[in-house]
Coordinates of C-alpha atoms and ligand atoms in Angstrom, one line a residue:
M13 CA 30.2 96.4 143.6
A14 CA 33.9 95.8 143.0
S15 CA 35.0 94.0 140.3
I16 CA 38.6 92.5 139.9
L17 CA 40.7 92.2 137.4
T18 CA 44.2 89.7 137.0
V19 CA 47.0 91.3 134.9
Q20 CA 48.5 88.3 134.1
L21 CA 53.0 87.7 134.3
G22 CA 53.7 84.6 136.0
D23 CA 54.6 84.9 139.6
R24 CA 54.8 89.0 138.6
S25 CA 51.0 88.8 138.2
Y26 CA 48.3 91.2 139.8
P27 CA 44.7 92.2 140.9
I28 CA 43.1 95.5 140.5
H29 CA 40.7 96.5 142.6
I30 CA 37.7 98.0 140.4
G31 CA 34.4 99.9 142.2
P32 CA 33.7 102.9 145.1
D33 CA 34.8 103.2 148.2
L34 CA 37.9 100.8 148.5
L35 CA 39.5 102.9 150.1
A36 CA 38.7 101.9 153.5
S37 CA 39.8 98.4 152.6
L38 CA 43.4 98.4 151.2
G39 CA 44.8 97.7 155.0
D40 CA 42.9 94.3 154.1
L41 CA 44.3 94.0 150.4
C42 CA 48.0 94.7 151.2
K43 CA 47.2 92.1 153.6
G44 CA 45.5 89.9 151.4
Q45 CA 49.2 89.6 149.2
G46 CA 51.6 89.9 151.9
L47 CA 53.0 92.7 152.0
G48 CA 55.2 94.6 154.8
P49 CA 55.8 95.3 157.6
S50 CA 55.8 98.1 157.2
C51 CA 55.5 101.1 154.6
L52 CA 55.5 104.5 153.2
L53 CA 52.3 106.9 151.6
V54 CA 53.0 108.5 148.8
T55 CA 51.1 111.4 147.0
D56 CA 50.9 114.5 146.1
E57 CA 49.0 117.5 148.7
S58 CA 45.9 117.7 147.1
V59 CA 45.5 113.8 146.9
D60 CA 46.9 114.2 150.7
A61 CA 44.3 116.7 152.2
L62 CA 41.4 114.3 150.2
Y63 CA 42.4 111.0 151.2
G64 CA 46.1 111.0 152.5
D65 CA 44.5 110.1 156.6
R66 CA 41.7 107.3 154.7
C67 CA 44.5 105.6 153.0
E68 CA 47.5 106.2 156.4
Q69 CA 44.3 104.3 158.5
S70 CA 43.1 101.7 156.7
L71 CA 47.1 100.2 156.6
R72 CA 47.3 101.4 160.5
A73 CA 44.1 99.5 161.2
A74 CA 45.3 96.3 159.8
G75 CA 48.4 96.1 161.6
F76 CA 51.2 98.1 158.7
R77 CA 54.0 100.7 160.2
S78 CA 53.2 103.5 158.0
T79 CA 55.2 107.0 157.6
R80 CA 53.9 109.5 154.3
A81 CA 55.3 111.4 152.0
V82 CA 53.8 114.4 150.4
L83 CA 55.3 116.8 147.8
P84 CA 53.7 119.8 145.4
P85 CA 51.4 118.3 143.2
G86 CA 53.0 118.7 139.8
E87 CA 55.0 117.7 136.9
S88 CA 57.2 119.2 138.3
T89 CA 57.6 116.7 140.7
K90 CA 58.1 113.7 138.9
S91 CA 61.9 114.6 139.5
M92 CA 65.2 113.7 140.9
A93 CA 64.9 116.0 143.7
S94 CA 61.3 114.4 145.1
L95 CA 63.1 111.3 144.0
A96 CA 65.5 111.9 147.0
R97 CA 63.4 113.0 149.1
L98 CA 61.9 109.9 148.8
F99 CA 64.7 107.4 149.4
D100 CA 65.4 110.0 153.3
A101 CA 61.4 109.7 153.6
A102 CA 62.7 105.8 153.3
V103 CA 65.5 105.5 155.5
T104 CA 63.6 107.6 158.1
G105 CA 60.9 105.4 157.7
G106 CA 63.3 102.3 158.6
L107 CA 61.9 100.8 155.3
E108 CA 63.4 97.3 154.3
R109 CA 63.4 94.7 152.2
S110 CA 60.1 93.2 153.0
S111 CA 59.0 97.0 152.7
F112 CA 56.5 98.3 151.1
I113 CA 55.3 101.8 149.3
V114 CA 51.9 103.2 148.1
A115 CA 51.4 105.4 145.7
L116 CA 48.0 107.0 145.8
G117 CA 47.0 110.1 143.3
G118 CA 47.6 110.6 139.5
G119 CA 50.2 109.4 137.1
V120 CA 53.0 112.0 138.8
I121 CA 52.5 110.0 141.7
G122 CA 52.3 106.3 140.4
D123 CA 55.4 106.8 138.0
L124 CA 57.8 108.7 141.1
A125 CA 57.0 106.5 143.6
G126 CA 56.7 103.6 141.6
F127 CA 60.5 104.6 140.2
A128 CA 61.2 104.4 144.2
A129 CA 59.3 101.0 144.4
A130 CA 61.8 99.3 142.0
T131 CA 65.6 100.9 142.5
Y132 CA 66.2 101.8 147.0
L133 CA 66.9 98.5 148.3
R134 CA 67.1 97.7 144.4
G135 CA 63.3 97.5 144.5
I136 CA 60.5 96.9 147.0
R137 CA 57.0 95.8 146.2
L138 CA 54.2 99.0 145.4
V139 CA 51.1 99.3 145.7
Q140 CA 49.4 101.3 143.3
I141 CA 46.3 103.7 144.2
P142 CA 45.4 106.1 141.7
T143 CA 43.1 109.0 141.8
T144 CA 43.2 110.4 138.0
L145 CA 40.6 108.8 135.7
L146 CA 44.3 108.5 132.9
A147 CA 46.4 106.9 136.0
M148 CA 43.2 104.2 136.6
V149 CA 43.4 103.4 132.7
D150 CA 47.2 103.9 131.7
S151 CA 49.9 104.5 133.9
A152 CA 48.8 102.4 137.3
V153 CA 48.9 99.4 134.7
G154 CA 51.4 97.8 133.1
G155 CA 54.9 98.8 135.2
K156 CA 56.4 101.4 133.5
T157 CA 58.2 103.1 136.2
G158 CA 59.8 107.0 136.2
I159 CA 61.3 110.5 136.2
N160 CA 61.7 113.7 134.2
L161 CA 65.4 114.8 133.9
P162 CA 65.5 119.1 132.8
Q163 CA 66.4 117.5 129.4
G164 CA 63.8 115.6 129.1
K165 CA 60.0 114.1 129.9
N166 CA 60.5 110.2 131.2
L167 CA 64.4 109.8 130.7
V168 CA 65.3 107.8 133.7
G169 CA 63.0 104.8 134.8
S170 CA 62.2 100.9 134.7
F171 CA 59.4 98.5 134.8
H172 CA 58.1 97.3 137.5
Q173 CA 54.6 95.8 138.1
P174 CA 52.6 97.0 141.4
S175 CA 51.4 93.9 143.4
L176 CA 48.4 95.5 144.3
V177 CA 46.4 98.0 141.9
L178 CA 43.5 99.7 143.4
A179 CA 40.7 102.2 141.1
D180 CA 38.5 103.9 144.5
L181 CA 35.4 105.2 141.9
S182 CA 34.2 107.4 144.4
T183 CA 37.6 109.0 144.6
L184 CA 37.1 110.2 141.1
R185 CA 34.1 112.7 142.8
S186 CA 36.8 115.6 143.3
L187 CA 38.7 115.7 140.1
P188 CA 38.4 118.5 138.8
P189 CA 36.1 117.9 135.2
R190 CA 39.2 118.7 132.3
E191 CA 41.2 117.2 134.2
G192 CA 39.0 113.6 134.2
A193 CA 37.8 114.5 130.2
A194 CA 41.5 114.0 129.9
G195 CA 41.5 111.0 131.1
L196 CA 38.8 109.8 128.5
A197 CA 40.6 110.5 125.3
E198 CA 43.0 107.5 127.0
V199 CA 40.0 106.2 126.8
V200 CA 37.7 107.0 123.7
K201 CA 42.3 105.2 122.6
Y202 CA 41.1 102.0 123.6
G203 CA 38.3 102.0 121.7
V204 CA 40.3 102.9 118.4
I205 CA 43.0 100.1 119.3
A206 CA 40.8 97.5 120.5
D207 CA 36.9 97.7 121.2
P208 CA 34.6 99.6 119.3
E209 CA 31.8 99.1 121.4
I210 CA 33.7 101.7 124.5
W211 CA 32.7 104.4 121.9
N212 CA 29.2 103.0 121.8
W213 CA 29.3 103.5 125.4
L214 CA 30.7 106.7 125.3
E215 CA 28.0 108.1 122.3
A216 CA 25.3 107.5 124.9
A217 CA 25.9 108.9 128.1
G218 CA 26.3 112.0 125.3
D219 CA 28.4 114.2 127.6
A220 CA 31.6 113.6 129.0
A221 CA 29.8 115.4 132.0
T222 CA 27.1 112.1 132.4
V223 CA 30.2 110.3 132.0
L224 CA 32.0 110.9 134.8
S225 CA 29.4 111.1 137.3
D226 CA 28.3 107.9 136.4
E227 CA 29.5 105.6 138.7
A228 CA 28.7 102.3 136.6
L229 CA 29.5 103.6 133.9
L230 CA 33.0 104.8 135.1
G231 CA 33.2 100.9 136.6
K232 CA 32.7 99.5 132.7
L233 CA 34.6 101.9 131.5
V234 CA 37.9 101.7 134.0
R235 CA 38.1 97.4 133.6
R236 CA 38.0 97.3 129.9
S237 CA 39.9 100.1 129.6
C238 CA 42.6 98.4 132.4
E239 CA 41.5 94.7 130.4
I240 CA 43.5 95.9 126.9
K241 CA 46.1 97.5 128.7
A242 CA 46.6 94.5 130.8
D243 CA 46.1 92.0 128.0
V244 CA 48.8 94.1 126.3
V245 CA 51.3 93.6 128.2
R246 CA 50.7 90.9 128.7
Q247 CA 52.3 90.5 125.7
D248 CA 54.8 92.4 125.3
E249 CA 55.5 93.8 128.9
R250 CA 58.7 95.1 127.9
E251 CA 57.3 98.0 124.6
G252 CA 59.5 95.6 122.2
G253 CA 55.8 95.5 119.3
L254 CA 53.0 95.2 120.0
R255 CA 53.0 97.3 123.1
A256 CA 52.9 100.6 120.4
I257 CA 49.7 100.4 119.4
L258 CA 49.1 102.0 123.3
N259 CA 50.6 104.5 121.8
F260 CA 47.8 105.1 118.9
G261 CA 47.2 109.0 119.1
H262 CA 50.7 109.8 120.5
T263 CA 53.5 111.1 118.1
F264 CA 51.8 113.8 117.2
G265 CA 50.3 114.3 120.3
H266 CA 53.2 114.3 122.5
A267 CA 55.1 116.7 119.5
L268 CA 51.8 119.1 120.6
E269 CA 53.3 118.8 123.5
Q270 CA 56.5 119.5 123.4
V271 CA 55.7 122.8 120.8
T272 CA 53.4 123.8 123.3
G273 CA 55.8 123.4 126.0
Y274 CA 53.8 121.3 127.9
T275 CA 51.8 124.2 129.0
R276 CA 48.8 125.2 126.8
Y277 CA 47.2 121.2 127.0
L278 CA 47.3 118.9 129.5
H279 CA 48.5 115.0 127.9
G280 CA 44.6 113.4 126.8
E281 CA 44.0 117.2 125.5
A282 CA 46.3 117.0 122.6
V283 CA 45.9 112.8 122.6
S284 CA 41.8 113.6 121.2
L285 CA 44.1 117.0 118.2
G286 CA 46.4 113.1 118.1
M287 CA 43.7 110.6 117.7
L288 CA 42.8 113.1 115.3
Y289 CA 45.6 113.4 112.9
A290 CA 46.3 110.0 113.4
A291 CA 42.2 108.7 111.9
R292 CA 43.7 111.5 108.9
V293 CA 47.0 110.4 108.5
S294 CA 44.8 106.2 108.6
M295 CA 42.5 108.2 106.0
R296 CA 45.1 107.9 103.3
L297 CA 47.4 105.3 104.5
T298 CA 44.6 102.1 105.1
G299 CA 41.4 103.1 104.8
F300 CA 40.5 104.6 107.8
S301 CA 36.6 105.8 106.9
G302 CA 35.4 109.3 107.0
D303 CA 33.0 108.3 108.6
D304 CA 34.6 106.7 111.0
T305 CA 36.4 110.0 111.6
R306 CA 33.8 112.0 112.0
R307 CA 32.5 110.4 114.2
M308 CA 36.1 110.4 116.4
E309 CA 35.7 114.2 116.5
R310 CA 31.6 114.2 117.3
L311 CA 32.3 111.9 120.3
L312 CA 36.2 113.9 121.5
R313 CA 33.7 117.0 121.0
A314 CA 31.3 115.9 123.0
L315 CA 33.5 114.1 125.1
Q316 CA 34.9 118.6 126.1
L317 CA 37.7 117.2 124.7
P318 CA 39.8 119.7 121.6
V319 CA 38.8 118.9 117.6
E320 CA 40.0 121.6 116.2
F321 CA 44.2 122.3 115.1
P322 CA 46.3 125.9 116.4
D323 CA 47.9 127.3 114.5
L324 CA 51.6 125.5 114.4
P325 CA 54.6 125.9 112.5
W326 CA 54.7 123.0 110.7
A327 CA 58.9 122.8 110.2
E328 CA 58.6 122.9 115.1
L329 CA 55.7 120.3 114.8
R330 CA 57.4 117.8 112.4
T331 CA 60.6 118.3 114.3
A332 CA 59.7 117.1 117.7
M333 CA 57.9 114.2 115.6
G334 CA 61.5 113.2 115.9
R335 CA 63.3 110.3 112.9
D336 CA 62.4 107.4 113.2
K337 CA 66.6 105.8 114.1
K338 CA 65.6 101.8 112.2
S339 CA 63.8 103.2 109.0
T340 CA 66.0 104.1 106.2
S341 CA 63.9 106.8 105.0
G342 CA 63.9 108.3 108.5
A343 CA 60.1 108.1 107.8
V344 CA 58.0 108.6 110.9
R345 CA 56.6 106.1 112.5
F346 CA 52.8 105.7 113.8
V347 CA 50.0 104.0 114.8
L348 CA 47.1 103.8 111.8
A349 CA 43.8 102.2 112.8
E350 CA 42.0 100.6 109.5
R351 CA 38.8 100.8 111.3
P352 CA 37.4 101.3 114.9
G353 CA 39.2 98.2 116.8
V354 CA 41.8 97.2 114.1
V355 CA 45.1 99.3 114.3
R356 CA 48.1 98.4 112.8
F357 CA 51.5 100.0 113.8
G358 CA 55.3 100.7 112.8
C359 CA 54.3 102.3 109.9
P360 CA 55.9 104.1 108.4
V361 CA 55.2 107.6 107.2
E362 CA 56.7 110.1 104.7
D363 CA 57.1 113.5 105.1
A364 CA 55.4 114.5 102.0
V365 CA 52.0 113.1 103.7
L366 CA 52.3 114.4 106.9
E367 CA 52.8 117.7 105.8
E368 CA 49.8 117.4 103.6
V369 CA 47.3 115.9 106.3
W370 CA 48.7 118.5 109.1
H371 CA 47.1 121.9 105.9
G372 CA 44.0 119.3 105.5
C373 CA 43.2 119.5 109.6
R374 CA 44.0 123.4 109.5
Ligands
NAD21 N1 53.6 104.7 133.3 C1 52.4 105.7 132.3 O1 52.6 104.0 131.6 C2 52.4 106.0 132.2 C3 51.3 106.7 130.6 C4 51.0 107.7 130.7 C5 51.0 108.8 131.8 N2 52.5 108.8 132.7 C6 52.4 109.8 133.5 O2 51.8 109.9 134.1 C7 51.4 111.4 134.6 C8 50.3 112.5 134.5 O3 49.0 111.7 135.0 P1 48.0 112.3 135.2 O4 46.7 112.9 134.3 O5 47.0 111.8 136.8 O6 48.1 113.7 136.7 P2 48.8 113.9 138.1 O7 49.7 113.7 138.7 O8 49.4 115.6 138.3 O9 46.8 114.7 138.4 C9 46.7 115.6 138.0 C10 46.4 116.9 139.0 O10 44.8 115.9 140.1 C11 45.9 116.2 140.8 N3 44.6 114.8 141.3 C12 44.7 113.6 141.8 N4 44.0 112.7 142.1 C13 42.3 113.9 142.1 C14 41.7 113.4 143.3 N5 40.9 112.4 142.9 N6 40.8 114.7 143.2 C15 40.7 115.8 143.2 N7 42.4 117.0 142.2 C16 43.3 115.7 142.3 C17 46.5 116.1 141.2 O11 47.1 116.5 142.2 C18 47.5 116.9 140.3 O12 47.2 118.4 140.3 C19 52.5 112.0 133.2 O13 54.0 112.5 134.0 C20 52.8 110.9 132.4 O14 53.9 110.7 132.2 C21 52.6 107.5 132.6
ZN22 ZN1 48.7 108.7 126.8

């Protein structure tokens, strides 16, 4: 059974459809949103081989003129060169102001195709079809789009809300288990920042394989995660304040990804360690309990996520965490948890605490 959730953003509100076997309804759902008459379907080679034809057939059956742009899989596709390819395909495909782009894939395709939609002809409409768990619970919802530069990740981008999001849970069956587990890290994060019930659901399932093969449970987790993200985005669309809570575990997680050259950890794996680190900082500053930290660790371990901290020089990690320009002391600002479901953002944390916690983790 599909469920529909609406992201409330006034006249830019949009539905998120969550359920199994939704790809066949793509064309009709696009029609229902008044989209058309032509579109560009953007995907990567791996996802194209699995789901490209099904999407295109559904679009054509509903009367849309559709062309397809297929890019190599991987983070390096989120580039200026790919963006140029998409603009080229859009012109060749005859896309006009009334046309739309369909992003079929993980966060890489969602961010890239979303940014193309945000900028082509000063903005055309966008449909997100996330096919990784991470994209379903995070990147396809909230309107952030963008690409990487050689100098750094996500340095160019824009806010561009989709007109429709289709989270077809059946596509997760083909997802490599490691990618699935990485997506679960963000689900655990929603448990920390807003709803501890999510932890209960995950603990009851027991391990990553069980969670990832249970479509009903996945539906519940994706829906609850999207609700939480949508609610935060509704209150703070452009990241002026509250949206920061979505970054729980990410200050340390991003630093870990950067220091290890984006090769050792998937994003969600780095976030797993980042959340454990943030929990330990929280134990020092907000009274987050040792029991809850140990519970988080057990849960992440059961979900096949890393919980052992690697041997890395503290100075490099600290540099990668950066300095907060707004704080006079230069202290890094963290999202800290008080207890599962309750967090504070913008908390300055002194260097001495950060370093002691790091040594305590190892
Ligand atoms: N916009 C946002 O708010 C936001 C939030 C979080 C992350 N992101 C971005 O998302 C990106 C990471 O996204 P991701 O983790 O989805 O990675 P990804 O898009 O690279 O997908 C991971 C891999 O899985 C493959 N794949 C995708 N769906 C599949 C399926 N159903 N079956 C089999 N294989 C499949 C892809 O081809 C790829 O090789 C990063 O660039 C990150 O910056 C954006
Ligand atoms: Zn993340």
